[in-house]
Structure formats: structure tokens, C-alpha cells
PDB file of C-alpha atoms in Angstrom:
ATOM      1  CA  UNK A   1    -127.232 161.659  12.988  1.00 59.00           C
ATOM      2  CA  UNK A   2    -127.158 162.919  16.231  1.00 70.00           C
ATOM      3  CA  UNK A   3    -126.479 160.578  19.592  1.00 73.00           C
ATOM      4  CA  UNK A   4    -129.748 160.727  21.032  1.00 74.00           C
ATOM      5  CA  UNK A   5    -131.274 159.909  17.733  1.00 79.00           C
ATOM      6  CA  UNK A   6    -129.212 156.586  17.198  1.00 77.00           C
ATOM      7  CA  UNK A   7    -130.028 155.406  21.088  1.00 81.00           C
ATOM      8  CA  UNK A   8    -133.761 156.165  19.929  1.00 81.00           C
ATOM      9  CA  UNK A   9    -133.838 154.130  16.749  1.00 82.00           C
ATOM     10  CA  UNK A  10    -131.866 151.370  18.882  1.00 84.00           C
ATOM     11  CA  UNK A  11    -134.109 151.367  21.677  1.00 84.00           C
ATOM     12  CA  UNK A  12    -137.042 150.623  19.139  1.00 86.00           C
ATOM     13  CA  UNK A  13    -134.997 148.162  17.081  1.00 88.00           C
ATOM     14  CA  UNK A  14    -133.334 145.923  20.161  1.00 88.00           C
ATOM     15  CA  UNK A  15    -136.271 144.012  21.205  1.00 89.00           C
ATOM     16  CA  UNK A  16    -137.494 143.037  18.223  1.00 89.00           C
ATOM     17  CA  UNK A  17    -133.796 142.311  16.833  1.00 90.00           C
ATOM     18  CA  UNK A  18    -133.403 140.413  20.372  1.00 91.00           C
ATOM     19  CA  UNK A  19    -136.600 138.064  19.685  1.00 92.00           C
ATOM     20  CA  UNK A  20    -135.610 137.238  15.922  1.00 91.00           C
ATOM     21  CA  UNK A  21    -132.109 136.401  17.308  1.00 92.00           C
ATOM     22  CA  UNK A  22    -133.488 134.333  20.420  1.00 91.00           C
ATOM     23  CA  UNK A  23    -136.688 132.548  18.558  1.00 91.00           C
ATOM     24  CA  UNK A  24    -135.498 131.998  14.924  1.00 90.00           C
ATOM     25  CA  UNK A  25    -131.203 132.315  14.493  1.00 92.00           C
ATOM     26  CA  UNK A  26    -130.246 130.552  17.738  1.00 93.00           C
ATOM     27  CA  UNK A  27    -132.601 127.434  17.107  1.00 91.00           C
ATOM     28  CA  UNK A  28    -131.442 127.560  13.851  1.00 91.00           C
ATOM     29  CA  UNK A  29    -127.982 127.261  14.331  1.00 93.00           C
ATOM     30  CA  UNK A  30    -128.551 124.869  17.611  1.00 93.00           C
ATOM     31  CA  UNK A  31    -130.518 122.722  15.073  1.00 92.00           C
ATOM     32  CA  UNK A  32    -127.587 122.689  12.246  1.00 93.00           C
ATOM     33  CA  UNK A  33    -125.272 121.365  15.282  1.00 94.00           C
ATOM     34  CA  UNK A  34    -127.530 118.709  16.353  1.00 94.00           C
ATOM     35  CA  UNK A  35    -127.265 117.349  13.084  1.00 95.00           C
ATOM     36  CA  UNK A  36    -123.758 116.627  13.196  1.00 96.00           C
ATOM     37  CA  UNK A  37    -124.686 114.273  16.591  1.00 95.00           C
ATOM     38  CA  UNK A  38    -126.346 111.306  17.490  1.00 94.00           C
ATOM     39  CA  UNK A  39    -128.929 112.182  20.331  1.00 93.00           C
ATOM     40  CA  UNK A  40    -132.314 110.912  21.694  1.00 89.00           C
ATOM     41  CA  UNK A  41    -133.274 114.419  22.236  1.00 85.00           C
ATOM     42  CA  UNK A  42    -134.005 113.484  26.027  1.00 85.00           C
ATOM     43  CA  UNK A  43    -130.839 111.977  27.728  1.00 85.00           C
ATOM     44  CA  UNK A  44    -127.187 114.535  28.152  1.00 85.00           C
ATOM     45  CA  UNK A  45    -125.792 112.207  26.119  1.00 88.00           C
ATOM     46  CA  UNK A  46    -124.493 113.247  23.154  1.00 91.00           C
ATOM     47  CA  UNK A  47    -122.376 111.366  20.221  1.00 93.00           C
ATOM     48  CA  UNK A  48    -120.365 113.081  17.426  1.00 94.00           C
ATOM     49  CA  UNK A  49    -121.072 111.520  14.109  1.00 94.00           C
ATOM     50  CA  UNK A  50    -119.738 113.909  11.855  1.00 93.00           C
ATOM     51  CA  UNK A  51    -121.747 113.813   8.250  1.00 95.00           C
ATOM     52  CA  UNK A  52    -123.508 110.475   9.253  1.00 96.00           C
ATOM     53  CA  UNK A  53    -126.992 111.623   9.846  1.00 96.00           C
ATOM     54  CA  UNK A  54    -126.614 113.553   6.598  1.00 96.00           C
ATOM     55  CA  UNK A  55    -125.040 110.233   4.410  1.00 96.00           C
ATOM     56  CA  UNK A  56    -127.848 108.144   5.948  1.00 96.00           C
ATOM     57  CA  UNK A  57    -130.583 110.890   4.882  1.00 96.00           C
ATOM     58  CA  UNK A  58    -128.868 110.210   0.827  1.00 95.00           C
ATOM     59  CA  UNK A  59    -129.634 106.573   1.416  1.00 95.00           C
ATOM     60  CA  UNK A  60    -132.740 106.373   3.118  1.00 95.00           C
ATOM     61  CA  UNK A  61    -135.122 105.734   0.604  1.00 95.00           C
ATOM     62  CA  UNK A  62    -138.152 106.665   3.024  1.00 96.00           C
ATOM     63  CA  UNK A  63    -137.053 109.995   2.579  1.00 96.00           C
ATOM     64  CA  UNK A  64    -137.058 110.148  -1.667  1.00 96.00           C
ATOM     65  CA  UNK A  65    -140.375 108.693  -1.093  1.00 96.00           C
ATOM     66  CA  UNK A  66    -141.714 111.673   1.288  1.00 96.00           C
ATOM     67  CA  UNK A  67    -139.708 114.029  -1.135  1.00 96.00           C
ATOM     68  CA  UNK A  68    -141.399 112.824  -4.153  1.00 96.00           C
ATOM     69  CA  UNK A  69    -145.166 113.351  -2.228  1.00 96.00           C
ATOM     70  CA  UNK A  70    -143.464 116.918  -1.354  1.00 96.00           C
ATOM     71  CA  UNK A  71    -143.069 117.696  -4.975  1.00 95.00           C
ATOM     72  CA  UNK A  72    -146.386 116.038  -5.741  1.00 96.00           C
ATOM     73  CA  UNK A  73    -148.297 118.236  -3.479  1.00 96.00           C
ATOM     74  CA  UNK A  74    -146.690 121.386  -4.585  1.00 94.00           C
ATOM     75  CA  UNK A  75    -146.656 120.477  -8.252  1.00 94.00           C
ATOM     76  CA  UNK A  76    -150.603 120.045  -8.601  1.00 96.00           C
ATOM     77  CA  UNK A  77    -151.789 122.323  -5.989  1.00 95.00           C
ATOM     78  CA  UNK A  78    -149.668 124.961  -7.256  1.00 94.00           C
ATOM     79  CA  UNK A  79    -151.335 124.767 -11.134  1.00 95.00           C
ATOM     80  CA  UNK A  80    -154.636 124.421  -9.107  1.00 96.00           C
ATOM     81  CA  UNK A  81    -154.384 127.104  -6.774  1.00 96.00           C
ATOM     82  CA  UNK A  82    -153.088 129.526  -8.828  1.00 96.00           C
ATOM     83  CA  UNK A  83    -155.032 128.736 -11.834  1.00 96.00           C
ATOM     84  CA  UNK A  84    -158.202 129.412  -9.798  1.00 96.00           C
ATOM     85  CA  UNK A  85    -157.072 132.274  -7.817  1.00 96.00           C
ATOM     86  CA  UNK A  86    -156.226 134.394 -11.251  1.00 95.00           C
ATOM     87  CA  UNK A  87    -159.590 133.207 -12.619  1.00 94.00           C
ATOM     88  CA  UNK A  88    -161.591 134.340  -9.641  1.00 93.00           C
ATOM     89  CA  UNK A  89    -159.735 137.779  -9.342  1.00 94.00           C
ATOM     90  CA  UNK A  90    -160.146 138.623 -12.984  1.00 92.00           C
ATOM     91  CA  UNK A  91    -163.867 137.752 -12.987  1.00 90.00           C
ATOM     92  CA  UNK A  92    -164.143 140.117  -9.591  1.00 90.00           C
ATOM     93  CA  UNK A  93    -161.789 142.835 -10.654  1.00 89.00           C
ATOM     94  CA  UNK A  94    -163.646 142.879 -14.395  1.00 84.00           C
ATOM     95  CA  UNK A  95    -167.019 143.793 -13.518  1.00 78.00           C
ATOM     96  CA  UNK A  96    -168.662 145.969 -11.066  1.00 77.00           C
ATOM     97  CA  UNK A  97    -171.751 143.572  -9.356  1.00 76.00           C
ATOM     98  CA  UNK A  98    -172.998 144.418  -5.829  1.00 79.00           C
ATOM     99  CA  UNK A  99    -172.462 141.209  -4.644  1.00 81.00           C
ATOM    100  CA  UNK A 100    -168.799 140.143  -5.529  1.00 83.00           C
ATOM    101  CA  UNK A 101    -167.759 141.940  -2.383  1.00 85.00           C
ATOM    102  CA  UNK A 102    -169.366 139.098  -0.682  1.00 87.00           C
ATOM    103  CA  UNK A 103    -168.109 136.141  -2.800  1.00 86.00           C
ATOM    104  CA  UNK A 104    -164.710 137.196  -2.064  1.00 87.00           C
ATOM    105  CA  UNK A 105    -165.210 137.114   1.777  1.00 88.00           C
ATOM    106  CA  UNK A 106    -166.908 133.636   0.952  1.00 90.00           C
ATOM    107  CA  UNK A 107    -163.894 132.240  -0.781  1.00 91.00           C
ATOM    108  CA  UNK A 108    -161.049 134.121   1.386  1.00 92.00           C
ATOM    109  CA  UNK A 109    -163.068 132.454   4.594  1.00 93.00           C
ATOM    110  CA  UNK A 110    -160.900 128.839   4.361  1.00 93.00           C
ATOM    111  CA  UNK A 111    -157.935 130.757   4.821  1.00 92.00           C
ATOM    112  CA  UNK A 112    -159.087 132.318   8.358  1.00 92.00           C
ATOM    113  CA  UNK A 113    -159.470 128.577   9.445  1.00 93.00           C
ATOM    114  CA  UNK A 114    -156.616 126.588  11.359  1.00 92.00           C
ATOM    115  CA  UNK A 115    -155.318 123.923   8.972  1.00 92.00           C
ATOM    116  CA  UNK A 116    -156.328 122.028  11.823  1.00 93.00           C
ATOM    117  CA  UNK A 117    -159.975 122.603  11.433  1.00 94.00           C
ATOM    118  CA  UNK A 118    -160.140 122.227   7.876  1.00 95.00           C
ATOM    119  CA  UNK A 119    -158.226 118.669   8.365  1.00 95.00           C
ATOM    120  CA  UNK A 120    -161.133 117.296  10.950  1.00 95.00           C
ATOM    121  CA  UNK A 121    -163.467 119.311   8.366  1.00 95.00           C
ATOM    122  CA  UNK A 122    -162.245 116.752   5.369  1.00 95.00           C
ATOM    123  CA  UNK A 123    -162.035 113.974   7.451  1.00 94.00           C
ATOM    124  CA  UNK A 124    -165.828 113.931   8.067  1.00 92.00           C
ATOM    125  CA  UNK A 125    -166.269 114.791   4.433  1.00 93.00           C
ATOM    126  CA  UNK A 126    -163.954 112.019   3.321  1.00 91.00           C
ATOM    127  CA  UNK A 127    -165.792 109.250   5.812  1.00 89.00           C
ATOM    128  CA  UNK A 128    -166.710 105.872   3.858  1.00 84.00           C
ATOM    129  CA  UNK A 129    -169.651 105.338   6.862  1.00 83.00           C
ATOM    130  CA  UNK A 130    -170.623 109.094   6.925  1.00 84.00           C
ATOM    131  CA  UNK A 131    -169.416 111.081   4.832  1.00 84.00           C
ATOM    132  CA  UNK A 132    -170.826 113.456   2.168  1.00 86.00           C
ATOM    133  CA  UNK A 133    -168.216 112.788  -0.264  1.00 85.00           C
ATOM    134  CA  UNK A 134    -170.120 109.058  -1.170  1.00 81.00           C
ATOM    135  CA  UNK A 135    -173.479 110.199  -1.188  1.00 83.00           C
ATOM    136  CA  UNK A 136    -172.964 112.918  -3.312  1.00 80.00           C
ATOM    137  CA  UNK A 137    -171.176 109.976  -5.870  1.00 78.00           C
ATOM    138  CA  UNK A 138    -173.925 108.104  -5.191  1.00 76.00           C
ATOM    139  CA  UNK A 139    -176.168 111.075  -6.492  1.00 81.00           C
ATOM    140  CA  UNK A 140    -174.139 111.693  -9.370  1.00 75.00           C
ATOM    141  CA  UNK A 141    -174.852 107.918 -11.102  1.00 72.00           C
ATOM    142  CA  UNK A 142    -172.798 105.801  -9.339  1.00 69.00           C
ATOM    143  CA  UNK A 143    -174.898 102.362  -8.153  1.00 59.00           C
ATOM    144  CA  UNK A 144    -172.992 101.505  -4.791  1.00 63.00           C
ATOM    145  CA  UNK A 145    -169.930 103.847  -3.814  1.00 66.00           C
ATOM    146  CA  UNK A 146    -168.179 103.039  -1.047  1.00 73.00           C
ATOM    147  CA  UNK A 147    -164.955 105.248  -1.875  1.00 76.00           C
ATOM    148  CA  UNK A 148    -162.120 105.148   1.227  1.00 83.00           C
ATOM    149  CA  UNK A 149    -160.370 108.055  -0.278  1.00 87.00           C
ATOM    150  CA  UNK A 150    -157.520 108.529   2.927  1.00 91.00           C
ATOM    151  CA  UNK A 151    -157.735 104.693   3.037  1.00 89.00           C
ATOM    152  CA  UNK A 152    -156.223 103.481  -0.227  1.00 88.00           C
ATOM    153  CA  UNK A 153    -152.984 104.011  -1.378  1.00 91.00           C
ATOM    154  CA  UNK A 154    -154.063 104.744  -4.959  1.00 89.00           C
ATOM    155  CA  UNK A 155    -156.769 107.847  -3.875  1.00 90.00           C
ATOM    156  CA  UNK A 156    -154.989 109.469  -0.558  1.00 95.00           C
ATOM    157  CA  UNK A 157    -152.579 112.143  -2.525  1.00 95.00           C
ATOM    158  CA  UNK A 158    -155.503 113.313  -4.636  1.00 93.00           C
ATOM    159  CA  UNK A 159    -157.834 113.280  -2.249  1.00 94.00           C
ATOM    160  CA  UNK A 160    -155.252 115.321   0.253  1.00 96.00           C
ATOM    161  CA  UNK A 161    -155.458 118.601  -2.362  1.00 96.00           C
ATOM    162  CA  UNK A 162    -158.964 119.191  -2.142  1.00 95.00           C
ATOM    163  CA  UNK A 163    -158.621 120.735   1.405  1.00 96.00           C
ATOM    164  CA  UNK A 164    -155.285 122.431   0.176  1.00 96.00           C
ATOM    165  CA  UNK A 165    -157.049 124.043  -2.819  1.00 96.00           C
ATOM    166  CA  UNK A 166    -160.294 124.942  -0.697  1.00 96.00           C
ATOM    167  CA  UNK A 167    -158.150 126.533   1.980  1.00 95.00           C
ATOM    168  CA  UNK A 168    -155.783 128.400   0.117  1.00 95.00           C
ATOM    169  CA  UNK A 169    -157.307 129.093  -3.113  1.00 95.00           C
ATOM    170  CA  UNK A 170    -158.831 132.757  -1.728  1.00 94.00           C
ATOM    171  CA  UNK A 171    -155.587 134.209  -0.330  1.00 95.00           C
ATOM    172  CA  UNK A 172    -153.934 133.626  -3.706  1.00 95.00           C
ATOM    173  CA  UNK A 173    -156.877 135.424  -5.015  1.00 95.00           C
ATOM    174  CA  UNK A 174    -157.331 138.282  -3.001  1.00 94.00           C
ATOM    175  CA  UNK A 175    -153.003 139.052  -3.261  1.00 94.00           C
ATOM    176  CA  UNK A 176    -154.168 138.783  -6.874  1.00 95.00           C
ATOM    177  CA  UNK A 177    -156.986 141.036  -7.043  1.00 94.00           C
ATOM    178  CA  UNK A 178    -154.625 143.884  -4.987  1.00 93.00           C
ATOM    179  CA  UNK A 179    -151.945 143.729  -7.710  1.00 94.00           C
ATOM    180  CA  UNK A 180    -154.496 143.647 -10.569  1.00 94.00           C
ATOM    181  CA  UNK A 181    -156.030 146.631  -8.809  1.00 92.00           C
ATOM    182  CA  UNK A 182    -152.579 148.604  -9.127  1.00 93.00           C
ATOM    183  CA  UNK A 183    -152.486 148.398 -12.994  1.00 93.00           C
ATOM    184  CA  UNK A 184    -153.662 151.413 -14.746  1.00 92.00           C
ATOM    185  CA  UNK A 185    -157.442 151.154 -16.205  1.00 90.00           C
ATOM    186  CA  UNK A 186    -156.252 153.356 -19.206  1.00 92.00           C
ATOM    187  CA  UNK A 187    -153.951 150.359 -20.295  1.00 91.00           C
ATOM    188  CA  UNK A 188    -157.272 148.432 -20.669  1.00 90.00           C
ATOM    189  CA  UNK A 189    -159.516 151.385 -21.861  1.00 87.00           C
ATOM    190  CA  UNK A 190    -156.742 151.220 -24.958  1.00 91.00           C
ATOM    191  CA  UNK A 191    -156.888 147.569 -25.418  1.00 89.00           C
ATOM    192  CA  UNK A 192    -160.722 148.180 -25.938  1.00 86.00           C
ATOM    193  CA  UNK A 193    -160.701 150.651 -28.350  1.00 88.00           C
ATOM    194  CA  UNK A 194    -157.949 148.230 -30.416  1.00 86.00           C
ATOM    195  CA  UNK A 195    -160.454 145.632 -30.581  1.00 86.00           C
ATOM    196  CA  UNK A 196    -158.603 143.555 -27.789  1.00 84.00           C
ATOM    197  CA  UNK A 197    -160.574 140.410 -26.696  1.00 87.00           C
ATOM    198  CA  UNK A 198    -160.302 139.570 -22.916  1.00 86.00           C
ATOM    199  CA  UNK A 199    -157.744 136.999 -23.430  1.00 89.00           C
ATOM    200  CA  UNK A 200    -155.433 138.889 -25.192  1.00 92.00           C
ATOM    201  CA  UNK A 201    -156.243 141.808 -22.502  1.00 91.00           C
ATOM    202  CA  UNK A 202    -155.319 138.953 -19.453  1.00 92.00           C
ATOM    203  CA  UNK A 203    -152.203 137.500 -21.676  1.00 92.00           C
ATOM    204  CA  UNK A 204    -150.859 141.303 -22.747  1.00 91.00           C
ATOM    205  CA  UNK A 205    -151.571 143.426 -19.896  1.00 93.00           C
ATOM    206  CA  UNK A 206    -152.776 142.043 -16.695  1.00 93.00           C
ATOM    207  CA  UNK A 207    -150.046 139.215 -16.795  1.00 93.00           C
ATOM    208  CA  UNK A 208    -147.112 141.042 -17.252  1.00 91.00           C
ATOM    209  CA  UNK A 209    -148.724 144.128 -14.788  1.00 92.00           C
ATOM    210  CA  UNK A 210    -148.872 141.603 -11.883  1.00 93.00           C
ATOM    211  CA  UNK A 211    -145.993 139.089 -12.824  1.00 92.00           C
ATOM    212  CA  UNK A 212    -143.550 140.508  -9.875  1.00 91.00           C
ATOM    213  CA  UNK A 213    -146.478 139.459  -7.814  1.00 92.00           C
ATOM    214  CA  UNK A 214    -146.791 136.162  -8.972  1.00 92.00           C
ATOM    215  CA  UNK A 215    -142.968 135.249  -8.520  1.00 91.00           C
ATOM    216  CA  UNK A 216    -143.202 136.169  -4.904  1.00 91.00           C
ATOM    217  CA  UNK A 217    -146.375 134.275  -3.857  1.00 93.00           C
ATOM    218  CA  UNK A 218    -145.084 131.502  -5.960  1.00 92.00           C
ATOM    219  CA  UNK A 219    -142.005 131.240  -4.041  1.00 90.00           C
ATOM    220  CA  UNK A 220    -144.327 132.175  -0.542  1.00 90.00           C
ATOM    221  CA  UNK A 221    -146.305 129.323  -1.600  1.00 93.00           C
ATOM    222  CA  UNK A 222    -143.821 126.345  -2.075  1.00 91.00           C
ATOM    223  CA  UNK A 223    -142.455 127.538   1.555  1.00 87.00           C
ATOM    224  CA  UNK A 224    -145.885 127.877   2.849  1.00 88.00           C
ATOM    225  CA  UNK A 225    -146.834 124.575   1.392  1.00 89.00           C
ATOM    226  CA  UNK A 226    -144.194 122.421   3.519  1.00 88.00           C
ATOM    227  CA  UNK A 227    -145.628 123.519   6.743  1.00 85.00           C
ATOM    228  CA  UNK A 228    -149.331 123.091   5.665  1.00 88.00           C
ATOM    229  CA  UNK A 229    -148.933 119.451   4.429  1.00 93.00           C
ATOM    230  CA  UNK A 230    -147.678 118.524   7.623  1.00 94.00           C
ATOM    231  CA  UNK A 231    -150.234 119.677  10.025  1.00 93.00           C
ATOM    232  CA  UNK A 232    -152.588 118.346   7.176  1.00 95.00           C
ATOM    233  CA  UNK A 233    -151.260 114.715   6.793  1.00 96.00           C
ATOM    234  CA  UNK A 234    -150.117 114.585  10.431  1.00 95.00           C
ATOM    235  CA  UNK A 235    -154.333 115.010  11.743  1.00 95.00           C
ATOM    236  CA  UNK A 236    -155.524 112.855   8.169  1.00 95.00           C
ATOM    237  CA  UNK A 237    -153.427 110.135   7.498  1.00 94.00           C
ATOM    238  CA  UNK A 238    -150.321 110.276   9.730  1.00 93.00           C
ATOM    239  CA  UNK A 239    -148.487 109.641   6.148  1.00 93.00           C
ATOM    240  CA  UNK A 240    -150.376 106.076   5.272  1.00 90.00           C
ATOM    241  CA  UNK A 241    -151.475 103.687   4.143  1.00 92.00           C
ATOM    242  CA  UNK A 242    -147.893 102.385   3.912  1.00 92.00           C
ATOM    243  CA  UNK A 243    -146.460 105.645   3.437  1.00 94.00           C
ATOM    244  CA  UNK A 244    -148.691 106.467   1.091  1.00 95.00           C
ATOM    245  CA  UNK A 245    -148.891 109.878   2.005  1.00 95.00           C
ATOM    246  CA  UNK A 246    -145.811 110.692   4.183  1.00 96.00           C
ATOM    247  CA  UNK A 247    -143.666 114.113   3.434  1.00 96.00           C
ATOM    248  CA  UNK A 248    -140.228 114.875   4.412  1.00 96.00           C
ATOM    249  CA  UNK A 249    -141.557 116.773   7.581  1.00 95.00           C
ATOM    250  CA  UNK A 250    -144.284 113.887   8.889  1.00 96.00           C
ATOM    251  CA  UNK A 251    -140.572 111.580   8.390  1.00 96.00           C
ATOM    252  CA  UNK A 252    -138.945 114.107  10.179  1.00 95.00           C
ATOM    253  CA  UNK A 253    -141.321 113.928  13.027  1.00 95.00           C
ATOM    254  CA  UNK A 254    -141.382 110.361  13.693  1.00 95.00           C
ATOM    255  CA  UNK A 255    -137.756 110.351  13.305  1.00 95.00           C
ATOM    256  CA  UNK A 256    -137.227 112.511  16.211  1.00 93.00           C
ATOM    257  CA  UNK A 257    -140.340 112.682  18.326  1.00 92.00           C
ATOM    258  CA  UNK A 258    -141.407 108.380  17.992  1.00 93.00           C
ATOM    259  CA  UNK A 259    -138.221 107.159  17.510  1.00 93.00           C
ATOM    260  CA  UNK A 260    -135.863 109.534  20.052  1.00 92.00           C
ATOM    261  CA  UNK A 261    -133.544 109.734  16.890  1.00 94.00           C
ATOM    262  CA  UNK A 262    -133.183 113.651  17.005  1.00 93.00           C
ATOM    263  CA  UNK A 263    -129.927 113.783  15.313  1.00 95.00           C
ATOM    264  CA  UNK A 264    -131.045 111.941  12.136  1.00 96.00           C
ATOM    265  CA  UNK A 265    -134.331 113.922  12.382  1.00 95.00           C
ATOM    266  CA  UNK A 266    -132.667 117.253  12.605  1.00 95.00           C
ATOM    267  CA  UNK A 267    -130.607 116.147   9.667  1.00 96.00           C
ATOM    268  CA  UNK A 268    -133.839 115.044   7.900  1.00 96.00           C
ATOM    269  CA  UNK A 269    -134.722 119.012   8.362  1.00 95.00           C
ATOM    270  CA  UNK A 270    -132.000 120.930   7.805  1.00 95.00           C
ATOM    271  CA  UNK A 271    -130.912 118.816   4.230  1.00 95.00           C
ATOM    272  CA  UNK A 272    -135.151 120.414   3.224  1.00 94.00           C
ATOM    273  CA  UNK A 273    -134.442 123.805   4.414  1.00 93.00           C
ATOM    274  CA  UNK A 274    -131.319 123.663   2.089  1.00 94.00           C
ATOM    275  CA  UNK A 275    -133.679 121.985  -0.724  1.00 94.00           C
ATOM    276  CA  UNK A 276    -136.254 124.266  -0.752  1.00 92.00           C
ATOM    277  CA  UNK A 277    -133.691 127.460  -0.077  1.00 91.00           C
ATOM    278  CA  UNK A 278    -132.246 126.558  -3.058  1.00 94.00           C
ATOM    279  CA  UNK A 279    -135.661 125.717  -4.955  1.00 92.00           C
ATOM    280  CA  UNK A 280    -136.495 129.417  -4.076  1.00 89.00           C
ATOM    281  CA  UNK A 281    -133.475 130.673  -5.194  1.00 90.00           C
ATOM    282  CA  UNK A 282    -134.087 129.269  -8.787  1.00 91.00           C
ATOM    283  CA  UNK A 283    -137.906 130.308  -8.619  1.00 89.00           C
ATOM    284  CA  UNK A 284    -136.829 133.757  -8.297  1.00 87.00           C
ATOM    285  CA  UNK A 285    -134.174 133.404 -10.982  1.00 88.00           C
ATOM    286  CA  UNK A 286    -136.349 131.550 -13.565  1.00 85.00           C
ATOM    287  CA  UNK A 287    -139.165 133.517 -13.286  1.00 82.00           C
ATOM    288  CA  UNK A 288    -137.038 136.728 -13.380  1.00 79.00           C
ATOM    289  CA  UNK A 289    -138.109 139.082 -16.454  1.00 68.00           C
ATOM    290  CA  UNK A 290    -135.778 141.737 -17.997  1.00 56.00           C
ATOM    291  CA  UNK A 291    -138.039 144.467 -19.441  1.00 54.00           C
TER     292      UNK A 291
END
């Protein structure tokens, strides 16, 4: 390669190599050695405490608690999500109807909200005094409803995946639809002239065609679905009643930003980046298929 060529590619590749450096590796690494400190995250003062913060984040049963709702979350809107994404982009990539164009715009819409928006959105659709969520009960045979869904401890987590599902259910399906779109039509023309039911067509050739798909958005998702629970429960709830509903990040938040412990909140952070780098790691392994 000649010299003028390498200064080209270089000249193209510095800036953006300069901003992931700058905006994602430095805070990184800046955050890993706050961790090791004790630090209000306002004052110069800074205290070496060695593995501390991350002993006291082992003990600190808040934070199992927030874990557990972490795995809750991901657990059930996973199986939901997904199961009605691939039902939705079967149904639209089996038949040929004039209108499914538009029904996938209608369910892909949630996903071109702010989290933010669909969190005020649920809010007013959760309201005891206004909502539609008790009227509709109401409607459906029940004599006096008066359901606080975010309000009782026993409700708040279920009630907190309905806006997860509605939001992200139609970017699941549309990633879906593209890889069901790649497999061949001939594989199912073949299946039809063997008699093949749809199931067996879904379970022996649309399954396996889109599987590498599948493991990647699965992996996207449980990443994905750390950052949306937190804007989520931060506008809803702010992690109650009692806890209720707090995640590791909504801890991690108060811990640093309401109580000026940034150390221990840092700490708090980095030990679920490690968790859910290593949860990926085993996604991608376990769902791995030799062919």
C-alpha cells in the first residue's frame, strides 16, 4: 500500500477513532478507577479504598434485590417480546395482503418514541383517578376496580412490562421479518409439496434459517434492556414502593447522584458491566449451533 494511501485511510479513520477513544474508553477506564476510591463526586477529595466499594456491593443486599428485578425484567419480557415479534413476522412474511405494509409501521411506531414518552404515556394509562387501564376492567366484569398498579408492591413489576413489550415488541419484529426475508422461498415451496404443515415449516426451516439472528438480538436485547428499565422506572416509580421496583442502575443512581457516594456507585456499575459482559458471553456460547 502506497504512502499516500495509508495517510488517506488514516485521515478518514482518526476522528472517528479519536471520539470512540475520548467518549467511550477514557470514561470507561476513569470510571473503573473511581471505583477503587471513596469520592462525593463534587469535592478534590479523594480516598483510596482499595476493593471496598466492590466487598460492600457483595454485601449490600439492596443490590441482590435490584439484581433479581434485573433478571425479572429480562426474563419475562424477553419470552414476551420475542415470542410476539416471531409471531407477527411470520404472519406478515407468510401472506401477501395490501395492508400488512401498514400494520408493520403501526407496530414498529413504539420504538420511534423516547422511552421517556412512552413512560408519561403508561403513567396516564396506569392512573387509579384517570386512567384507562380501570375503566376498561371495569368494562370487562369487574364491579368496582380501583387497581394502583405502580402503587402496590405486589402489581408494579408486571405492570412495568406492558410498556416494555409495547415499545419494543416491533423492532424485534421487523429484524425478524429481514432475516426471514433472506431464506430461500424454494426451501418452503419443497416443504409444501412434502405435505409440511406450517409448524413444522416455522420449527424446520425458518428457525434454523434465522437462528444467527436470534442469538445476536438476544444478546442486543439483554444489553438494551438495562438501559431501558432505567429511564423507565426512574420517570414511573423511582424503584418503589419500598424498592419494589428498583434495578441495579436506579441503585446506582441514587448511590452516586442523591447520596454523593460516587465511588460505591461507580462500583455498583462497573461489578453489572462485568455481569452482563459475562451473561453475553455465555448467550453467545449457549446458543451457538454447529451445523
Amino acid at each position: 500500500m502506497k504512502k499516500k494511501q495509508k495517510i488517506f485511510i488514516l485521515a478518514f479513520l482518526a476522528p472517528p477513532l479519536f471520539v470512540y477513544l475520548f467518549f467511550f474508553v477514557y470514561p470507561f477506564l476513569n470510571s473503573f478507577r473511581i471505583s477503587f476510591y471513596k469520592w462525593s463526586g463534587y469535592s478534590q477529595n479523594m480516598t483510596y479504598v482499595g476493593l471496598d466499594n466492590f466487598k460492600r456491593v457483595f454485601t449490600d443486599s439492596v443490590v441482590f434485590k435490584a439484581l433479581y428485578h434485573n433478571f425479572y425484567f429480562i426474563a419475562f419480557s424477553s419470552v414476551l417480546i420475542f415470542a410476539l415479534a416471531m409471531f407477527f413476522a411470520v404472519i406478515f412474511t407468510s401472506k401477501k395482503y395490501p395492508e400488512i405494509p401498514f400494520y408493520r409501521v403501526l407496530y414498529f411506531f413504539p420504538n420511534m418514541l423516547s422511552i421517556v414518552v412512552v413512560a408519561i404515556m403508561w403513567m396516564f394509562i396506569f392512573n387509579p383517578s384517570f386512567g384507562l387501564f380501570n375503566p376498561i376492567m371495569k368494562w370487562l366484569g369487574h364491579s368496582d376496580p380501583n387497581y394502583a398498579l405502580l402503587g402496590s408492591t405486589s402489581t408494579v413489576k408486571a405492570a412495568l412490562l406492558a410498556p416494555q413489550v409495547w415499545m419494543q415488541m416491533g423492532f424485534y419484529m421487523v429484524l425478524f421479518i429481514a432475516a426471514i426475508n433472506t431464506i430461500p422461498k424454494s426451501l418452503y415451496e419443497a416443504a409444501d409439496i412434502d405435505g409440511a404443515g406450517a409448524f413444522r415449516k416455522f420449527w424446520n426451516i425458518t428457525l434454523p434459517g434465522i437462528w444467527y439472528t436470534i442469538q445476536i438480538t438476544l444478546v442486543f436485547f439483554i444489553i438494551n434492556s438495562v438501559n431501558n428499565t432505567f429511564a423507565l422506572i426512574t420517570v414511573t416509580t423511582k424503584g418503589g414502593p419500598n424498592r419494589a421496583s428498583e434495578v441495579v442502575t436506579t441503585y446506582f443512581y441514587e448511590q452516586a447522584f442523591i447520596n454523593s457516594n460516587f465511588g460505591y456507585g461507580t462500583a455498583i456499575a462497573m461489578s453489572l458491566f462485568m455481569l452482563m459482559f459475562i451473561i453475553s458471553l455465555l448467550i453467545m456460547r449457549l446458543t451457538q449451533r454447529h451445523d
